[in-house]
C-alpha positions as protocol buffer text, in pm:
chain_id: "A"
residue {
  index: 1
  type: MET
  ca { x: -57 y: -693 z: -1884 }
}
residue {
  index: 2
  type: ASN
  ca { x: 33 y: -390 z: -1947 }
}
residue {
  index: 3
  type: PHE
  ca { x: 155 y: -487 z: -2288 }
}
residue {
  index: 4
  type: MET
  ca { x: 4 y: -509 z: -2651 }
}
residue {
  index: 5
  type: LEU
  ca { x: 79 y: -560 z: -2967 }
}
residue {
  index: 6
  type: ILE
  ca { x: -132 y: -460 z: -3244 }
}
residue {
  index: 7
  type: GLY
  ca { x: -120 y: -525 z: -3633 }
}
residue {
  index: 8
  type: LEU
  ca { x: -249 y: -263 z: -3812 }
}
residue {
  index: 9
  type: ILE
  ca { x: -341 y: -278 z: -4221 }
}
residue {
  index: 10
  type: SER
  ca { x: -533 y: -107 z: -4439 }
}
residue {
  index: 11
  type: ASP
  ca { x: -583 y: -128 z: -4843 }
}
residue {
  index: 12
  type: THR
  ca { x: -590 y: -464 z: -4923 }
}
residue {
  index: 13
  type: HIS
  ca { x: -825 y: -442 z: -5192 }
}
residue {
  index: 14
  type: ILE
  ca { x: -870 y: -829 z: -5213 }
}
residue {
  index: 15
  type: PRO
  ca { x: -972 y: -964 z: -5469 }
}
residue {
  index: 16
  type: ASP
  ca { x: -1015 y: -694 z: -5682 }
}
residue {
  index: 17
  type: ARG
  ca { x: -636 y: -578 z: -5684 }
}
residue {
  index: 18
  type: ALA
  ca { x: -463 y: -897 z: -5533 }
}
residue {
  index: 19
  type: ARG
  ca { x: -602 y: -1283 z: -5492 }
}
residue {
  index: 20
  type: GLU
  ca { x: -492 y: -1339 z: -5135 }
}
residue {
  index: 21
  type: LEU
  ca { x: -313 y: -1130 z: -4837 }
}
residue {
  index: 22
  type: PRO
  ca { x: 81 y: -1132 z: -4914 }
}
residue {
  index: 23
  type: LYS
  ca { x: 256 y: -1418 z: -4705 }
}
residue {
  index: 24
  type: ASN
  ca { x: 450 y: -1155 z: -4560 }
}
residue {
  index: 25
  type: VAL
  ca { x: 166 y: -964 z: -4414 }
}
residue {
  index: 26
  type: ILE
  ca { x: 90 y: -1331 z: -4174 }
}
residue {
  index: 27
  type: SER
  ca { x: 447 y: -1368 z: -4088 }
}
residue {
  index: 28
  type: SER
  ca { x: 446 y: -1007 z: -3952 }
}
residue {
  index: 29
  type: PHE
  ca { x: 172 y: -1076 z: -3737 }
}
residue {
  index: 30
  type: GLU
  ca { x: 243 y: -1385 z: -3576 }
}
residue {
  index: 31
  type: ASN
  ca { x: 295 y: -1240 z: -3230 }
}
residue {
  index: 32
  type: VAL
  ca { x: -3 y: -949 z: -3224 }
}
residue {
  index: 33
  type: ASP
  ca { x: -297 y: -958 z: -2991 }
}
residue {
  index: 34
  type: LEU
  ca { x: -529 y: -764 z: -3202 }
}
residue {
  index: 35
  type: ILE
  ca { x: -546 y: -640 z: -3580 }
}
residue {
  index: 36
  type: LEU
  ca { x: -694 y: -363 z: -3648 }
}
residue {
  index: 37
  type: HIS
  ca { x: -813 y: -298 z: -4034 }
}
residue {
  index: 38
  type: ALA
  ca { x: -856 y: 48 z: -4178 }
}
residue {
  index: 39
  type: GLY
  ca { x: -1097 y: -22 z: -4471 }
}
residue {
  index: 40
  type: ASP
  ca { x: -1068 y: -139 z: -4842 }
}
residue {
  index: 41
  type: LEU
  ca { x: -1092 y: -508 z: -4779 }
}
residue {
  index: 42
  type: THR
  ca { x: -1343 y: -526 z: -5057 }
}
residue {
  index: 43
  type: SER
  ca { x: -1446 y: -893 z: -4968 }
}
residue {
  index: 44
  type: THR
  ca { x: -1505 y: -982 z: -4599 }
}
residue {
  index: 45
  type: LYS
  ca { x: -1283 y: -1269 z: -4693 }
}
residue {
  index: 46
  type: VAL
  ca { x: -977 y: -1078 z: -4539 }
}
residue {
  index: 47
  type: ILE
  ca { x: -1125 y: -1029 z: -4201 }
}
residue {
  index: 48
  type: ASP
  ca { x: -1167 y: -1428 z: -4207 }
}
residue {
  index: 49
  type: GLU
  ca { x: -797 y: -1471 z: -4333 }
}
residue {
  index: 50
  type: LEU
  ca { x: -653 y: -1220 z: -4054 }
}
residue {
  index: 51
  type: GLU
  ca { x: -864 y: -1368 z: -3794 }
}
residue {
  index: 52
  type: LYS
  ca { x: -682 y: -1701 z: -3791 }
}
residue {
  index: 53
  type: ILE
  ca { x: -427 y: -1507 z: -3679 }
}
residue {
  index: 54
  type: ALA
  ca { x: -565 y: -1300 z: -3389 }
}
residue {
  index: 55
  type: PRO
  ca { x: -900 y: -1080 z: -3337 }
}
residue {
  index: 56
  type: THR
  ca { x: -941 y: -849 z: -3573 }
}
residue {
  index: 57
  type: ILE
  ca { x: -1142 y: -517 z: -3637 }
}
residue {
  index: 58
  type: ALA
  ca { x: -1226 y: -403 z: -3948 }
}
residue {
  index: 59
  type: ILE
  ca { x: -1404 y: -90 z: -4046 }
}
residue {
  index: 60
  type: GLN
  ca { x: -1585 y: 17 z: -4382 }
}
residue {
  index: 61
  type: GLY
  ca { x: -1360 y: 209 z: -4700 }
}
residue {
  index: 62
  type: ASN
  ca { x: -1526 y: 396 z: -4940 }
}
residue {
  index: 63
  type: MET
  ca { x: -1424 y: 58 z: -5201 }
}
residue {
  index: 64
  type: ASP
  ca { x: -1666 y: -149 z: -4892 }
}
residue {
  index: 65
  type: ARG
  ca { x: -1910 y: 127 z: -4953 }
}
residue {
  index: 66
  type: ALA
  ca { x: -1876 y: 7 z: -5376 }
}
residue {
  index: 67
  type: ALA
  ca { x: -1882 y: -342 z: -5239 }
}
residue {
  index: 68
  type: GLY
  ca { x: -2160 y: -365 z: -5063 }
}
residue {
  index: 69
  type: ILE
  ca { x: -2003 y: -425 z: -4757 }
}
residue {
  index: 70
  type: MET
  ca { x: -2152 y: -336 z: -4464 }
}
residue {
  index: 71
  type: LEU
  ca { x: -1908 y: -230 z: -4167 }
}
residue {
  index: 72
  type: PRO
  ca { x: -1898 y: 84 z: -3934 }
}
residue {
  index: 73
  type: ASN
  ca { x: -1786 y: 378 z: -4046 }
}
residue {
  index: 74
  type: ALA
  ca { x: -1516 y: 437 z: -3778 }
}
residue {
  index: 75
  type: LYS
  ca { x: -1467 y: 230 z: -3460 }
}
residue {
  index: 76
  type: VAL
  ca { x: -1298 y: 346 z: -3101 }
}
residue {
  index: 77
  type: ILE
  ca { x: -1131 y: 102 z: -2928 }
}
residue {
  index: 78
  type: GLU
  ca { x: -953 y: 99 z: -2572 }
}
residue {
  index: 79
  type: ALA
  ca { x: -618 y: -62 z: -2538 }
}
residue {
  index: 80
  type: GLU
  ca { x: -371 y: -53 z: -2251 }
}
residue {
  index: 81
  type: GLY
  ca { x: -568 y: 266 z: -2120 }
}
residue {
  index: 82
  type: LEU
  ca { x: -531 y: 444 z: -2459 }
}
residue {
  index: 83
  type: LYS
  ca { x: -824 y: 517 z: -2718 }
}
residue {
  index: 84
  type: ILE
  ca { x: -754 y: 387 z: -3068 }
}
residue {
  index: 85
  type: GLY
  ca { x: -992 y: 535 z: -3330 }
}
residue {
  index: 86
  type: ILE
  ca { x: -1007 y: 327 z: -3660 }
}
residue {
  index: 87
  type: ALA
  ca { x: -1112 y: 492 z: -3981 }
}
residue {
  index: 88
  type: HIS
  ca { x: -1061 y: 472 z: -4342 }
}
residue {
  index: 89
  type: GLY
  ca { x: -942 y: 830 z: -4345 }
}
residue {
  index: 90
  type: GLU
  ca { x: -1151 y: 990 z: -4642 }
}
residue {
  index: 91
  type: VAL
  ca { x: -1071 y: 1353 z: -4585 }
}
residue {
  index: 92
  type: TYR
  ca { x: -976 y: 1585 z: -4888 }
}
residue {
  index: 93
  type: PRO
  ca { x: -705 y: 1667 z: -5003 }
}
residue {
  index: 94
  type: ARG
  ca { x: -641 y: 1286 z: -4930 }
}
residue {
  index: 95
  type: ALA
  ca { x: -437 y: 1207 z: -4605 }
}
residue {
  index: 96
  type: ASP
  ca { x: -414 y: 1563 z: -4472 }
}
residue {
  index: 97
  type: THR
  ca { x: -324 y: 1598 z: -4132 }
}
residue {
  index: 98
  type: GLN
  ca { x: -523 y: 1896 z: -4017 }
}
residue {
  index: 99
  type: GLN
  ca { x: -861 y: 1700 z: -4136 }
}
residue {
  index: 100
  type: LEU
  ca { x: -708 y: 1372 z: -4000 }
}
residue {
  index: 101
  type: LEU
  ca { x: -665 y: 1561 z: -3660 }
}
residue {
  index: 102
  type: TYR
  ca { x: -1059 y: 1657 z: -3654 }
}
residue {
  index: 103
  type: LEU
  ca { x: -1157 y: 1322 z: -3708 }
}
residue {
  index: 104
  type: ALA
  ca { x: -933 y: 1216 z: -3399 }
}
residue {
  index: 105
  type: LYS
  ca { x: -1082 y: 1460 z: -3207 }
}
residue {
  index: 106
  type: GLN
  ca { x: -1443 y: 1408 z: -3290 }
}
residue {
  index: 107
  type: LEU
  ca { x: -1361 y: 1021 z: -3228 }
}
residue {
  index: 108
  type: ASP
  ca { x: -1202 y: 1141 z: -2915 }
}
residue {
  index: 109
  type: ALA
  ca { x: -881 y: 900 z: -2994 }
}
residue {
  index: 110
  type: ASP
  ca { x: -544 y: 955 z: -2824 }
}
residue {
  index: 111
  type: ILE
  ca { x: -420 y: 720 z: -3197 }
}
residue {
  index: 112
  type: LEU
  ca { x: -607 y: 723 z: -3516 }
}
residue {
  index: 113
  type: VAL
  ca { x: -533 y: 459 z: -3743 }
}
residue {
  index: 114
  type: THR
  ca { x: -657 y: 550 z: -4139 }
}
residue {
  index: 115
  type: GLY
  ca { x: -597 y: 401 z: -4461 }
}
residue {
  index: 116
  type: HIS
  ca { x: -694 y: 579 z: -4812 }
}
residue {
  index: 117
  type: SER
  ca { x: -390 y: 703 z: -4913 }
}
residue {
  index: 118
  type: HIS
  ca { x: -173 y: 361 z: -4927 }
}
residue {
  index: 119
  type: GLN
  ca { x: 140 y: 545 z: -4802 }
}
residue {
  index: 120
  type: PRO
  ca { x: 245 y: 496 z: -4460 }
}
residue {
  index: 121
  type: LYS
  ca { x: 272 y: 768 z: -4200 }
}
residue {
  index: 122
  type: ILE
  ca { x: 367 y: 840 z: -3879 }
}
residue {
  index: 123
  type: GLU
  ca { x: 249 y: 1149 z: -3701 }
}
residue {
  index: 124
  type: GLN
  ca { x: 214 y: 1297 z: -3394 }
}
residue {
  index: 125
  type: ILE
  ca { x: 17 y: 1646 z: -3369 }
}
residue {
  index: 126
  type: ASP
  ca { x: -174 y: 1850 z: -3123 }
}
residue {
  index: 127
  type: GLY
  ca { x: -146 y: 1511 z: -2857 }
}
residue {
  index: 128
  type: VAL
  ca { x: -259 y: 1267 z: -3114 }
}
residue {
  index: 129
  type: LEU
  ca { x: -40 y: 997 z: -3283 }
}
residue {
  index: 130
  type: LEU
  ca { x: -174 y: 945 z: -3622 }
}
residue {
  index: 131
  type: LEU
  ca { x: -107 y: 631 z: -3845 }
}
residue {
  index: 132
  type: ASN
  ca { x: -131 y: 491 z: -4160 }
}
residue {
  index: 133
  type: PRO
  ca { x: -32 y: 176 z: -4244 }
}
residue {
  index: 134
  type: GLY
  ca { x: -8 y: 216 z: -4611 }
}
residue {
  index: 135
  type: SER
  ca { x: -89 y: -106 z: -4871 }
}
residue {
  index: 136
  type: PRO
  ca { x: 57 y: -416 z: -4814 }
}
residue {
  index: 137
  type: VAL
  ca { x: -119 y: -499 z: -5191 }
}
residue {
  index: 138
  type: VAL
  ca { x: -154 y: -173 z: -5396 }
}
residue {
  index: 139
  type: PRO
  ca { x: 67 y: 138 z: -5228 }
}
residue {
  index: 140
  type: ARG
  ca { x: 98 y: 457 z: -5399 }
}
residue {
  index: 141
  type: LEU
  ca { x: 464 y: 561 z: -5466 }
}
residue {
  index: 142
  type: ALA
  ca { x: 559 y: 381 z: -5137 }
}
residue {
  index: 143
  type: ASP
  ca { x: 689 y: 5 z: -5037 }
}
residue {
  index: 144
  type: ARG
  ca { x: 428 y: -253 z: -4961 }
}
residue {
  index: 145
  type: THR
  ca { x: 382 y: -226 z: -4592 }
}
residue {
  index: 146
  type: VAL
  ca { x: 155 y: -277 z: -4273 }
}
residue {
  index: 147
  type: MET
  ca { x: 253 y: -131 z: -3931 }
}
residue {
  index: 148
  type: LEU
  ca { x: 305 y: -320 z: -3573 }
}
residue {
  index: 149
  type: LEU
  ca { x: 165 y: -90 z: -3301 }
}
residue {
  index: 150
  type: GLU
  ca { x: 309 y: -150 z: -2933 }
}
residue {
  index: 151
  type: ILE
  ca { x: 180 y: -23 z: -2644 }
}
residue {
  index: 152
  type: ASN
  ca { x: 338 y: -64 z: -2291 }
}
residue {
  index: 153
  type: ASN
  ca { x: 242 y: 131 z: -1982 }
}
residue {
  index: 154
  type: LYS
  ca { x: 55 y: 391 z: -2196 }
}
residue {
  index: 155
  type: GLU
  ca { x: 433 y: 392 z: -2371 }
}
residue {
  index: 156
  type: VAL
  ca { x: 356 y: 383 z: -2756 }
}
residue {
  index: 157
  type: ASP
  ca { x: 634 y: 241 z: -3012 }
}
residue {
  index: 158
  type: VAL
  ca { x: 549 y: 198 z: -3369 }
}
residue {
  index: 159
  type: GLU
  ca { x: 686 y: -22 z: -3613 }
}
residue {
  index: 160
  type: VAL
  ca { x: 644 y: 40 z: -4012 }
}
residue {
  index: 161
  type: ILE
  ca { x: 685 y: -341 z: -4188 }
}
residue {
  index: 162
  type: LYS
  ca { x: 836 y: -358 z: -4537 }
}
residue {
  index: 163
  type: ILE
  ca { x: 665 y: -628 z: -4673 }
}
residue {
  index: 164
  type: GLY
  ca { x: 732 y: -613 z: -5075 }
}
residue {
  index: 165
  type: ASN
  ca { x: 900 y: -399 z: -5276 }
}
residue {
  index: 166
  type: PRO
  ca { x: 727 y: -79 z: -5395 }
}
residue {
  index: 167
  type: VAL
  ca { x: 480 y: -135 z: -5708 }
}
residue {
  index: 168
  type: CYS
  ca { x: 329 y: 140 z: -5927 }
}
residue {
  index: 169
  type: ASN
  ca { x: 294 y: 59 z: -6297 }
}
residue {
  index: 170
  type: THR
  ca { x: 313 y: 403 z: -6373 }
}
residue {
  index: 171
  type: LEU
  ca { x: 657 y: 449 z: -6258 }
}
residue {
  index: 172
  type: ASP
  ca { x: 802 y: 175 z: -6459 }
}
residue {
  index: 173
  type: LEU
  ca { x: 1111 y: 390 z: -6560 }
}
residue {
  index: 174
  type: ASP
  ca { x: 1323 y: 66 z: -6713 }
}
residue {
  index: 175
  type: LYS
  ca { x: 1045 y: 67 z: -7045 }
}
residue {
  index: 176
  type: PHE
  ca { x: 1231 y: 418 z: -7138 }
}
residue {
  index: 177
  type: LYS
  ca { x: 1594 y: 292 z: -7101 }
}
residue {
  index: 178
  type: GLY
  ca { x: 1758 y: 299 z: -7410 }
}
residue {
  index: 179
  type: GLU
  ca { x: 1569 y: 507 z: -7611 }
}
């Protein structure tokens, strides 16, 4: 088999910001071989839930540390001959491409999956593919998203899956209409 489909997810923040994984996450991941969670689960129940769909690898985000959830800070796995690094991506400024590239180089990864920014991102830089699946629960100025990463004979295809409408309470512009 030279083909692998991997579900990418991050920043689920359950139960502190949502009670459960959105149903669309589960249906989006129904055919995946593996799920990578890039941190800020805030409850290990998220891993149990994802494990019902496919084997799941999760790493620790800043909010997991705060919640006392002990997971590795980063992991590197090999899939179809490519090295995939998974880290939460706590870099400053947030989501800074250069910092994420350094992190990928430290991990010796061809692909780096991070979270933290709550915004989906696909960027190829200096031979490294930087991926951020966004957040299916609390996106920032973005749609609720997860990603599918397909690796076929080292050819990589990434799809951002929109699993719900954008939510950002601070941007509820309707409340200003009619004033």
